[in-house]
GROMACS .gro file of C-alpha atoms in nm:
model
  337
    1UNK     CA    1   2.232   1.483   0.326
    2UNK     CA    2   2.145   1.473   0.717
    3UNK     CA    3   1.886   1.808   0.692
    4UNK     CA    4   1.738   1.645   0.396
    5UNK     CA    5   1.704   1.253   0.567
    6UNK     CA    6   1.583   1.440   0.871
    7UNK     CA    7   1.277   1.630   0.654
    8UNK     CA    8   1.164   1.268   0.548
    9UNK     CA    9   1.168   1.137   0.877
   10UNK     CA   10   0.939   1.363   0.951
   11UNK     CA   11   0.720   1.344   0.697
   12UNK     CA   12   0.689   1.036   0.715
   13UNK     CA   13   0.583   1.052   1.048
   14UNK     CA   14   0.321   1.320   1.001
   15UNK     CA   15   0.230   1.062   0.750
   16UNK     CA   16   0.205   0.802   1.057
   17UNK     CA   17  -0.034   1.059   1.269
   18UNK     CA   18  -0.287   1.104   0.946
   19UNK     CA   19  -0.323   0.712   0.897
   20UNK     CA   20  -0.609   0.714   1.210
   21UNK     CA   21  -0.795   1.000   1.176
   22UNK     CA   22  -0.805   0.991   0.776
   23UNK     CA   23  -0.942   0.587   0.790
   24UNK     CA   24  -1.139   0.572   1.072
   25UNK     CA   25  -1.263   0.908   1.179
   26UNK     CA   26  -1.513   1.107   1.142
   27UNK     CA   27  -1.192   1.396   1.047
   28UNK     CA   28  -1.092   1.100   0.771
   29UNK     CA   29  -1.171   1.482   0.490
   30UNK     CA   30  -0.985   1.721   0.755
   31UNK     CA   31  -0.650   1.479   0.789
   32UNK     CA   32  -0.667   1.402   0.358
   33UNK     CA   33  -0.661   1.825   0.346
   34UNK     CA   34  -0.425   1.809   0.598
   35UNK     CA   35  -0.139   1.559   0.404
   36UNK     CA   36  -0.246   1.746   0.064
   37UNK     CA   37  -0.176   2.091   0.189
   38UNK     CA   38   0.205   1.878   0.388
   39UNK     CA   39   0.229   1.779   0.039
   40UNK     CA   40   0.247   2.054  -0.189
   41UNK     CA   41   0.572   2.183  -0.087
   42UNK     CA   42   0.814   1.829  -0.121
   43UNK     CA   43   0.554   1.794  -0.481
   44UNK     CA   44   0.649   2.195  -0.590
   45UNK     CA   45   0.997   2.119  -0.768
   46UNK     CA   46   1.201   1.826  -0.764
   47UNK     CA   47   1.493   1.694  -0.976
   48UNK     CA   48   1.504   1.598  -1.307
   49UNK     CA   49   1.728   1.319  -1.426
   50UNK     CA   50   1.757   1.131  -1.740
   51UNK     CA   51   1.802   0.762  -1.774
   52UNK     CA   52   1.941   0.467  -2.009
   53UNK     CA   53   1.756   0.117  -1.954
   54UNK     CA   54   1.895  -0.159  -2.081
   55UNK     CA   55   1.655  -0.413  -2.314
   56UNK     CA   56   1.679  -0.677  -2.573
   57UNK     CA   57   1.574  -0.399  -2.830
   58UNK     CA   58   1.838  -0.145  -2.753
   59UNK     CA   59   1.868   0.079  -2.478
   60UNK     CA   60   1.532   0.307  -2.322
   61UNK     CA   61   1.538   0.680  -2.254
   62UNK     CA   62   1.387   0.663  -1.957
   63UNK     CA   63   1.339   1.105  -1.765
   64UNK     CA   64   1.235   1.089  -1.443
   65UNK     CA   65   1.122   1.384  -1.197
   66UNK     CA   66   1.074   1.348  -0.808
   67UNK     CA   67   1.190   1.200  -0.535
   68UNK     CA   68   1.355   0.889  -0.613
   69UNK     CA   69   1.125   0.760  -0.261
   70UNK     CA   70   0.837   0.797  -0.461
   71UNK     CA   71   0.988   0.709  -0.901
   72UNK     CA   72   1.250   0.478  -0.815
   73UNK     CA   73   1.006   0.190  -0.735
   74UNK     CA   74   0.827   0.197  -1.020
   75UNK     CA   75   1.098   0.221  -1.206
   76UNK     CA   76   1.299   0.022  -1.060
   77UNK     CA   77   0.984  -0.324  -1.085
   78UNK     CA   78   0.912  -0.210  -1.466
   79UNK     CA   79   1.246  -0.169  -1.615
   80UNK     CA   80   1.527  -0.287  -1.304
   81UNK     CA   81   1.886  -0.126  -1.355
   82UNK     CA   82   1.903   0.207  -1.506
   83UNK     CA   83   2.223   0.435  -1.536
   84UNK     CA   84   2.191   0.832  -1.534
   85UNK     CA   85   2.396   0.930  -1.861
   86UNK     CA   86   2.342   1.314  -1.750
   87UNK     CA   87   2.374   1.524  -1.417
   88UNK     CA   88   2.093   1.586  -1.219
   89UNK     CA   89   1.917   1.916  -1.241
   90UNK     CA   90   1.586   2.045  -1.014
   91UNK     CA   91   1.332   2.190  -1.249
   92UNK     CA   92   0.904   2.269  -1.117
   93UNK     CA   93   0.715   1.982  -1.143
   94UNK     CA   94   0.369   2.159  -1.241
   95UNK     CA   95   0.430   2.095  -1.598
   96UNK     CA   96   0.154   1.830  -1.764
   97UNK     CA   97   0.196   1.936  -2.101
   98UNK     CA   98   0.258   1.646  -2.361
   99UNK     CA   99   0.652   1.647  -2.364
  100UNK     CA  100   0.645   1.452  -2.752
  101UNK     CA  101   0.973   1.682  -2.827
  102UNK     CA  102   1.188   1.511  -2.522
  103UNK     CA  103   1.274   1.203  -2.666
  104UNK     CA  104   1.242   0.990  -2.459
  105UNK     CA  105   1.024   0.647  -2.423
  106UNK     CA  106   0.947   0.688  -2.122
  107UNK     CA  107   0.919   0.964  -1.850
  108UNK     CA  108   0.822   0.944  -1.437
  109UNK     CA  109   0.675   1.242  -1.284
  110UNK     CA  110   0.590   1.314  -0.844
  111UNK     CA  111   0.241   1.453  -0.920
  112UNK     CA  112   0.062   1.614  -0.641
  113UNK     CA  113  -0.306   1.512  -0.643
  114UNK     CA  114  -0.424   1.897  -0.648
  115UNK     CA  115  -0.208   1.813  -1.053
  116UNK     CA  116  -0.340   1.496  -1.128
  117UNK     CA  117  -0.626   1.609  -1.367
  118UNK     CA  118  -0.458   1.805  -1.592
  119UNK     CA  119  -0.226   1.543  -1.649
  120UNK     CA  120  -0.438   1.272  -1.672
  121UNK     CA  121  -0.625   1.531  -1.989
  122UNK     CA  122  -0.275   1.585  -2.104
  123UNK     CA  123  -0.304   1.215  -2.194
  124UNK     CA  124  -0.053   1.058  -1.900
  125UNK     CA  125  -0.111   0.792  -1.644
  126UNK     CA  126  -0.215   0.846  -1.310
  127UNK     CA  127  -0.041   0.518  -1.119
  128UNK     CA  128  -0.050   0.533  -0.739
  129UNK     CA  129   0.249   0.420  -0.490
  130UNK     CA  130  -0.060   0.248  -0.306
  131UNK     CA  131  -0.438   0.104  -0.330
  132UNK     CA  132  -0.659  -0.009  -0.086
  133UNK     CA  133  -0.834  -0.331  -0.038
  134UNK     CA  134  -1.194  -0.324   0.086
  135UNK     CA  135  -1.483  -0.567   0.027
  136UNK     CA  136  -1.844  -0.641   0.125
  137UNK     CA  137  -1.927  -0.831   0.417
  138UNK     CA  138  -2.144  -1.058   0.286
  139UNK     CA  139  -1.936  -1.205  -0.021
  140UNK     CA  140  -1.566  -1.242   0.226
  141UNK     CA  141  -1.479  -1.526   0.098
  142UNK     CA  142  -1.622  -1.538  -0.208
  143UNK     CA  143  -1.927  -1.802  -0.340
  144UNK     CA  144  -1.709  -2.007  -0.568
  145UNK     CA  145  -1.288  -1.970  -0.337
  146UNK     CA  146  -1.021  -2.056  -0.542
  147UNK     CA  147  -0.891  -2.358  -0.476
  148UNK     CA  148  -0.589  -2.184  -0.240
  149UNK     CA  149  -0.807  -1.988  -0.067
  150UNK     CA  150  -1.029  -2.345  -0.017
  151UNK     CA  151  -0.624  -2.505   0.082
  152UNK     CA  152  -0.613  -2.190   0.332
  153UNK     CA  153  -0.963  -2.211   0.500
  154UNK     CA  154  -0.874  -2.621   0.566
  155UNK     CA  155  -0.566  -2.549   0.726
  156UNK     CA  156  -0.697  -2.358   0.970
  157UNK     CA  157  -0.988  -2.652   1.054
  158UNK     CA  158  -0.742  -2.882   1.105
  159UNK     CA  159  -0.533  -2.668   1.263
  160UNK     CA  160  -0.823  -2.563   1.550
  161UNK     CA  161  -0.733  -2.188   1.560
  162UNK     CA  162  -0.969  -2.035   1.850
  163UNK     CA  163  -0.970  -1.598   1.858
  164UNK     CA  164  -0.952  -1.399   2.178
  165UNK     CA  165  -1.055  -1.047   2.212
  166UNK     CA  166  -0.907  -0.817   2.441
  167UNK     CA  167  -0.829  -0.447   2.465
  168UNK     CA  168  -0.610  -0.487   2.774
  169UNK     CA  169  -0.254  -0.293   2.717
  170UNK     CA  170  -0.017  -0.599   2.846
  171UNK     CA  171  -0.224  -0.754   2.506
  172UNK     CA  172  -0.112  -0.476   2.266
  173UNK     CA  173   0.245  -0.518   2.421
  174UNK     CA  174   0.248  -0.866   2.323
  175UNK     CA  175   0.121  -0.838   1.992
  176UNK     CA  176   0.355  -0.534   1.826
  177UNK     CA  177   0.660  -0.642   2.045
  178UNK     CA  178   0.652  -1.014   1.936
  179UNK     CA  179   0.342  -1.034   1.609
  180UNK     CA  180   0.381  -0.697   1.468
  181UNK     CA  181   0.777  -0.682   1.472
  182UNK     CA  182   0.993  -1.016   1.413
  183UNK     CA  183   0.654  -1.071   1.137
  184UNK     CA  184   0.794  -0.749   0.925
  185UNK     CA  185   1.154  -0.840   1.020
  186UNK     CA  186   1.139  -1.215   0.881
  187UNK     CA  187   0.930  -1.082   0.555
  188UNK     CA  188   1.126  -0.775   0.449
  189UNK     CA  189   1.460  -0.766   0.601
  190UNK     CA  190   1.583  -0.362   0.586
  191UNK     CA  191   1.276  -0.272   0.415
  192UNK     CA  192   1.008  -0.386   0.691
  193UNK     CA  193   0.781  -0.147   0.781
  194UNK     CA  194   0.679  -0.207   1.224
  195UNK     CA  195   0.419   0.166   1.340
  196UNK     CA  196   0.608   0.381   1.589
  197UNK     CA  197   0.505   0.452   1.945
  198UNK     CA  198   0.231   0.662   1.830
  199UNK     CA  199   0.037   0.521   1.549
  200UNK     CA  200   0.078   0.175   1.854
  201UNK     CA  201  -0.056   0.395   2.123
  202UNK     CA  202  -0.342   0.543   1.868
  203UNK     CA  203  -0.454   0.174   1.797
  204UNK     CA  204  -0.456   0.024   2.068
  205UNK     CA  205  -0.682   0.354   2.242
  206UNK     CA  206  -0.936   0.286   1.951
  207UNK     CA  207  -0.879  -0.059   1.885
  208UNK     CA  208  -0.940  -0.371   1.936
  209UNK     CA  209  -0.679  -0.726   1.935
  210UNK     CA  210  -0.784  -0.999   1.805
  211UNK     CA  211  -0.525  -1.276   1.930
  212UNK     CA  212  -0.520  -1.685   1.794
  213UNK     CA  213  -0.460  -1.970   1.954
  214UNK     CA  214  -0.396  -2.312   1.901
  215UNK     CA  215  -0.284  -2.592   2.208
  216UNK     CA  216  -0.368  -2.297   2.446
  217UNK     CA  217  -0.115  -2.076   2.304
  218UNK     CA  218  -0.120  -1.719   2.148
  219UNK     CA  219   0.051  -1.791   1.723
  220UNK     CA  220  -0.060  -1.434   1.572
  221UNK     CA  221  -0.311  -1.196   1.600
  222UNK     CA  222  -0.442  -0.866   1.453
  223UNK     CA  223  -0.637  -0.601   1.515
  224UNK     CA  224  -0.872  -0.385   1.419
  225UNK     CA  225  -1.031  -0.031   1.444
  226UNK     CA  226  -1.446   0.023   1.367
  227UNK     CA  227  -1.588   0.354   1.212
  228UNK     CA  228  -1.894   0.254   1.124
  229UNK     CA  229  -2.009  -0.001   0.921
  230UNK     CA  230  -1.648  -0.093   0.814
  231UNK     CA  231  -1.384  -0.249   0.996
  232UNK     CA  232  -0.989  -0.122   0.929
  233UNK     CA  233  -0.726  -0.415   0.968
  234UNK     CA  234  -0.426  -0.239   1.043
  235UNK     CA  235  -0.160  -0.482   1.133
  236UNK     CA  236  -0.138  -0.866   1.187
  237UNK     CA  237   0.155  -1.064   1.327
  238UNK     CA  238   0.256  -1.397   1.348
  239UNK     CA  239   0.415  -1.547   1.651
  240UNK     CA  240   0.827  -1.479   1.594
  241UNK     CA  241   0.819  -1.465   1.197
  242UNK     CA  242   0.818  -1.845   1.262
  243UNK     CA  243   0.766  -1.949   0.923
  244UNK     CA  244   0.583  -2.270   1.067
  245UNK     CA  245   0.281  -2.092   1.191
  246UNK     CA  246   0.293  -1.905   0.863
  247UNK     CA  247   0.296  -2.215   0.624
  248UNK     CA  248   0.038  -2.439   0.930
  249UNK     CA  249  -0.235  -2.104   0.840
  250UNK     CA  250  -0.205  -1.874   1.223
  251UNK     CA  251  -0.182  -1.603   0.977
  252UNK     CA  252  -0.511  -1.716   0.729
  253UNK     CA  253  -0.699  -1.806   1.126
  254UNK     CA  254  -0.571  -1.425   1.230
  255UNK     CA  255  -0.795  -1.260   0.918
  256UNK     CA  256  -1.089  -1.560   0.905
  257UNK     CA  257  -1.169  -1.584   1.235
  258UNK     CA  258  -1.141  -1.173   1.279
  259UNK     CA  259  -1.424  -1.086   1.003
  260UNK     CA  260  -1.597  -1.417   1.168
  261UNK     CA  261  -1.609  -1.147   1.457
  262UNK     CA  262  -1.699  -0.834   1.281
  263UNK     CA  263  -2.000  -1.040   1.094
  264UNK     CA  264  -2.119  -1.138   1.422
  265UNK     CA  265  -2.081  -0.678   1.532
  266UNK     CA  266  -2.244  -0.650   1.267
  267UNK     CA  267  -1.973  -0.516   1.054
  268UNK     CA  268  -2.064  -0.447   0.597
  269UNK     CA  269  -1.665  -0.414   0.518
  270UNK     CA  270  -1.418  -0.428   0.553
  271UNK     CA  271  -1.108  -0.223   0.403
  272UNK     CA  272  -0.810  -0.478   0.448
  273UNK     CA  273  -0.535  -0.186   0.413
  274UNK     CA  274  -0.289  -0.109   0.105
  275UNK     CA  275  -0.077  -0.254  -0.172
  276UNK     CA  276   0.164  -0.165  -0.389
  277UNK     CA  277  -0.058  -0.131  -0.759
  278UNK     CA  278   0.170  -0.361  -0.944
  279UNK     CA  279  -0.116  -0.642  -1.069
  280UNK     CA  280   0.133  -0.912  -0.994
  281UNK     CA  281   0.209  -0.832  -0.594
  282UNK     CA  282   0.211  -1.142  -0.442
  283UNK     CA  283  -0.006  -0.993  -0.165
  284UNK     CA  284  -0.267  -0.797  -0.393
  285UNK     CA  285  -0.319  -1.160  -0.598
  286UNK     CA  286  -0.340  -1.253  -0.152
  287UNK     CA  287  -0.639  -1.051  -0.118
  288UNK     CA  288  -0.796  -1.033  -0.418
  289UNK     CA  289  -0.822  -1.488  -0.359
  290UNK     CA  290  -1.038  -1.314  -0.083
  291UNK     CA  291  -1.324  -1.135  -0.252
  292UNK     CA  292  -1.180  -0.779  -0.206
  293UNK     CA  293  -1.148  -0.536  -0.446
  294UNK     CA  294  -0.866  -0.205  -0.545
  295UNK     CA  295  -0.999   0.147  -0.430
  296UNK     CA  296  -0.833   0.451  -0.461
  297UNK     CA  297  -0.637   0.540  -0.153
  298UNK     CA  298  -0.699   0.900  -0.090
  299UNK     CA  299  -0.332   0.924   0.146
  300UNK     CA  300  -0.120   0.783  -0.144
  301UNK     CA  301   0.094   0.919  -0.369
  302UNK     CA  302   0.125   0.965  -0.723
  303UNK     CA  303   0.319   0.969  -1.045
  304UNK     CA  304   0.288   1.065  -1.450
  305UNK     CA  305   0.331   0.880  -1.667
  306UNK     CA  306   0.424   0.970  -2.009
  307UNK     CA  307   0.456   0.696  -2.259
  308UNK     CA  308   0.681   0.724  -2.530
  309UNK     CA  309   0.697   0.422  -2.722
  310UNK     CA  310   0.605   0.086  -2.832
  311UNK     CA  311   0.930  -0.101  -2.581
  312UNK     CA  312   0.795   0.152  -2.283
  313UNK     CA  313   0.423  -0.072  -2.408
  314UNK     CA  314   0.548  -0.399  -2.330
  315UNK     CA  315   0.724  -0.267  -2.049
  316UNK     CA  316   0.346  -0.254  -1.858
  317UNK     CA  317   0.243  -0.576  -2.069
  318UNK     CA  318   0.473  -0.726  -1.812
  319UNK     CA  319   0.398  -0.570  -1.517
  320UNK     CA  320   0.050  -0.433  -1.530
  321UNK     CA  321  -0.041  -0.175  -1.279
  322UNK     CA  322  -0.357   0.019  -1.143
  323UNK     CA  323  -0.431   0.349  -1.248
  324UNK     CA  324  -0.678   0.594  -1.177
  325UNK     CA  325  -0.922   0.741  -1.320
  326UNK     CA  326  -1.035   1.076  -1.179
  327UNK     CA  327  -1.336   0.840  -1.122
  328UNK     CA  328  -1.190   0.496  -0.967
  329UNK     CA  329  -0.896   0.268  -1.062
  330UNK     CA  330  -0.837  -0.007  -1.375
  331UNK     CA  331  -0.585  -0.179  -1.506
  332UNK     CA  332  -0.315  -0.043  -1.763
  333UNK     CA  333  -0.141  -0.356  -1.904
  334UNK     CA  334   0.061  -0.174  -2.205
  335UNK     CA  335  -0.247  -0.120  -2.507
  336UNK     CA  336  -0.223   0.282  -2.689
  337UNK     CA  337  -0.312   0.494  -2.323
   0.00000   0.00000   0.00000
């Protein structure tokens, strides 16, 4: 068990080291290729489980193939708690043939990106664990903002926020320690992700830090990394993770004032990072209202989904997702594949 945990930690550390070269450098193609090569040994074989999930119309039979850390976020959000009905076994993860005789209402299978096209051709849906959000600077914010966005922007004006831009190491240290980490803990608790020292140092080496001030005090911030005409915003934070500052618009100021700076710098595209594939994800809805659109993330992991019953389709009707089509993303909301 300890060996498996350490292997996961090492894999996560390697993936984190690929973020900067993959998203904001001329080595993007090489970094993505390295990620896929390193992923392959972990996705050749994996555990197979058969689960029973309580449902209003009777229990659903679900088969999962692959690692829990990739399968469970999708399965649990779709269906809720489940109970295993058969002992776990290990099988190869390359069998993409239509499993019509499995008797399962739903099959969720971890799949390597190199095999995803074969799964898709065989009738599976391909659901990424994350999607990215990009927007054209000339359409940020949209010409006809929603009422919610107008209210957010009003808070920024009323708060009279200003912004300073810096690359000083002491300012980066303050940003990570007093804004990024406390804000992540306040929002996500034990599930919070914070950047490693290696990633923090990398961002400080190539990025720019944007700090929001109100009455001379630093209350929020964002960092950016530019590559060509695209500006990537990997991290934002609120001072001490203070929910009052959040409600007063400090977080919106970190985004909107950085957009103004980017526009003045001649940037044409903004990459606002990842969300889950679920349309009802609150962070996803926030990015949509700014005018961002989802695009495939080359570093995301994939789950192939086989739908074997109307009850399984209804689960997606309740929780629509973005699926990869091979040329982009589209919404799947329970229609027959």
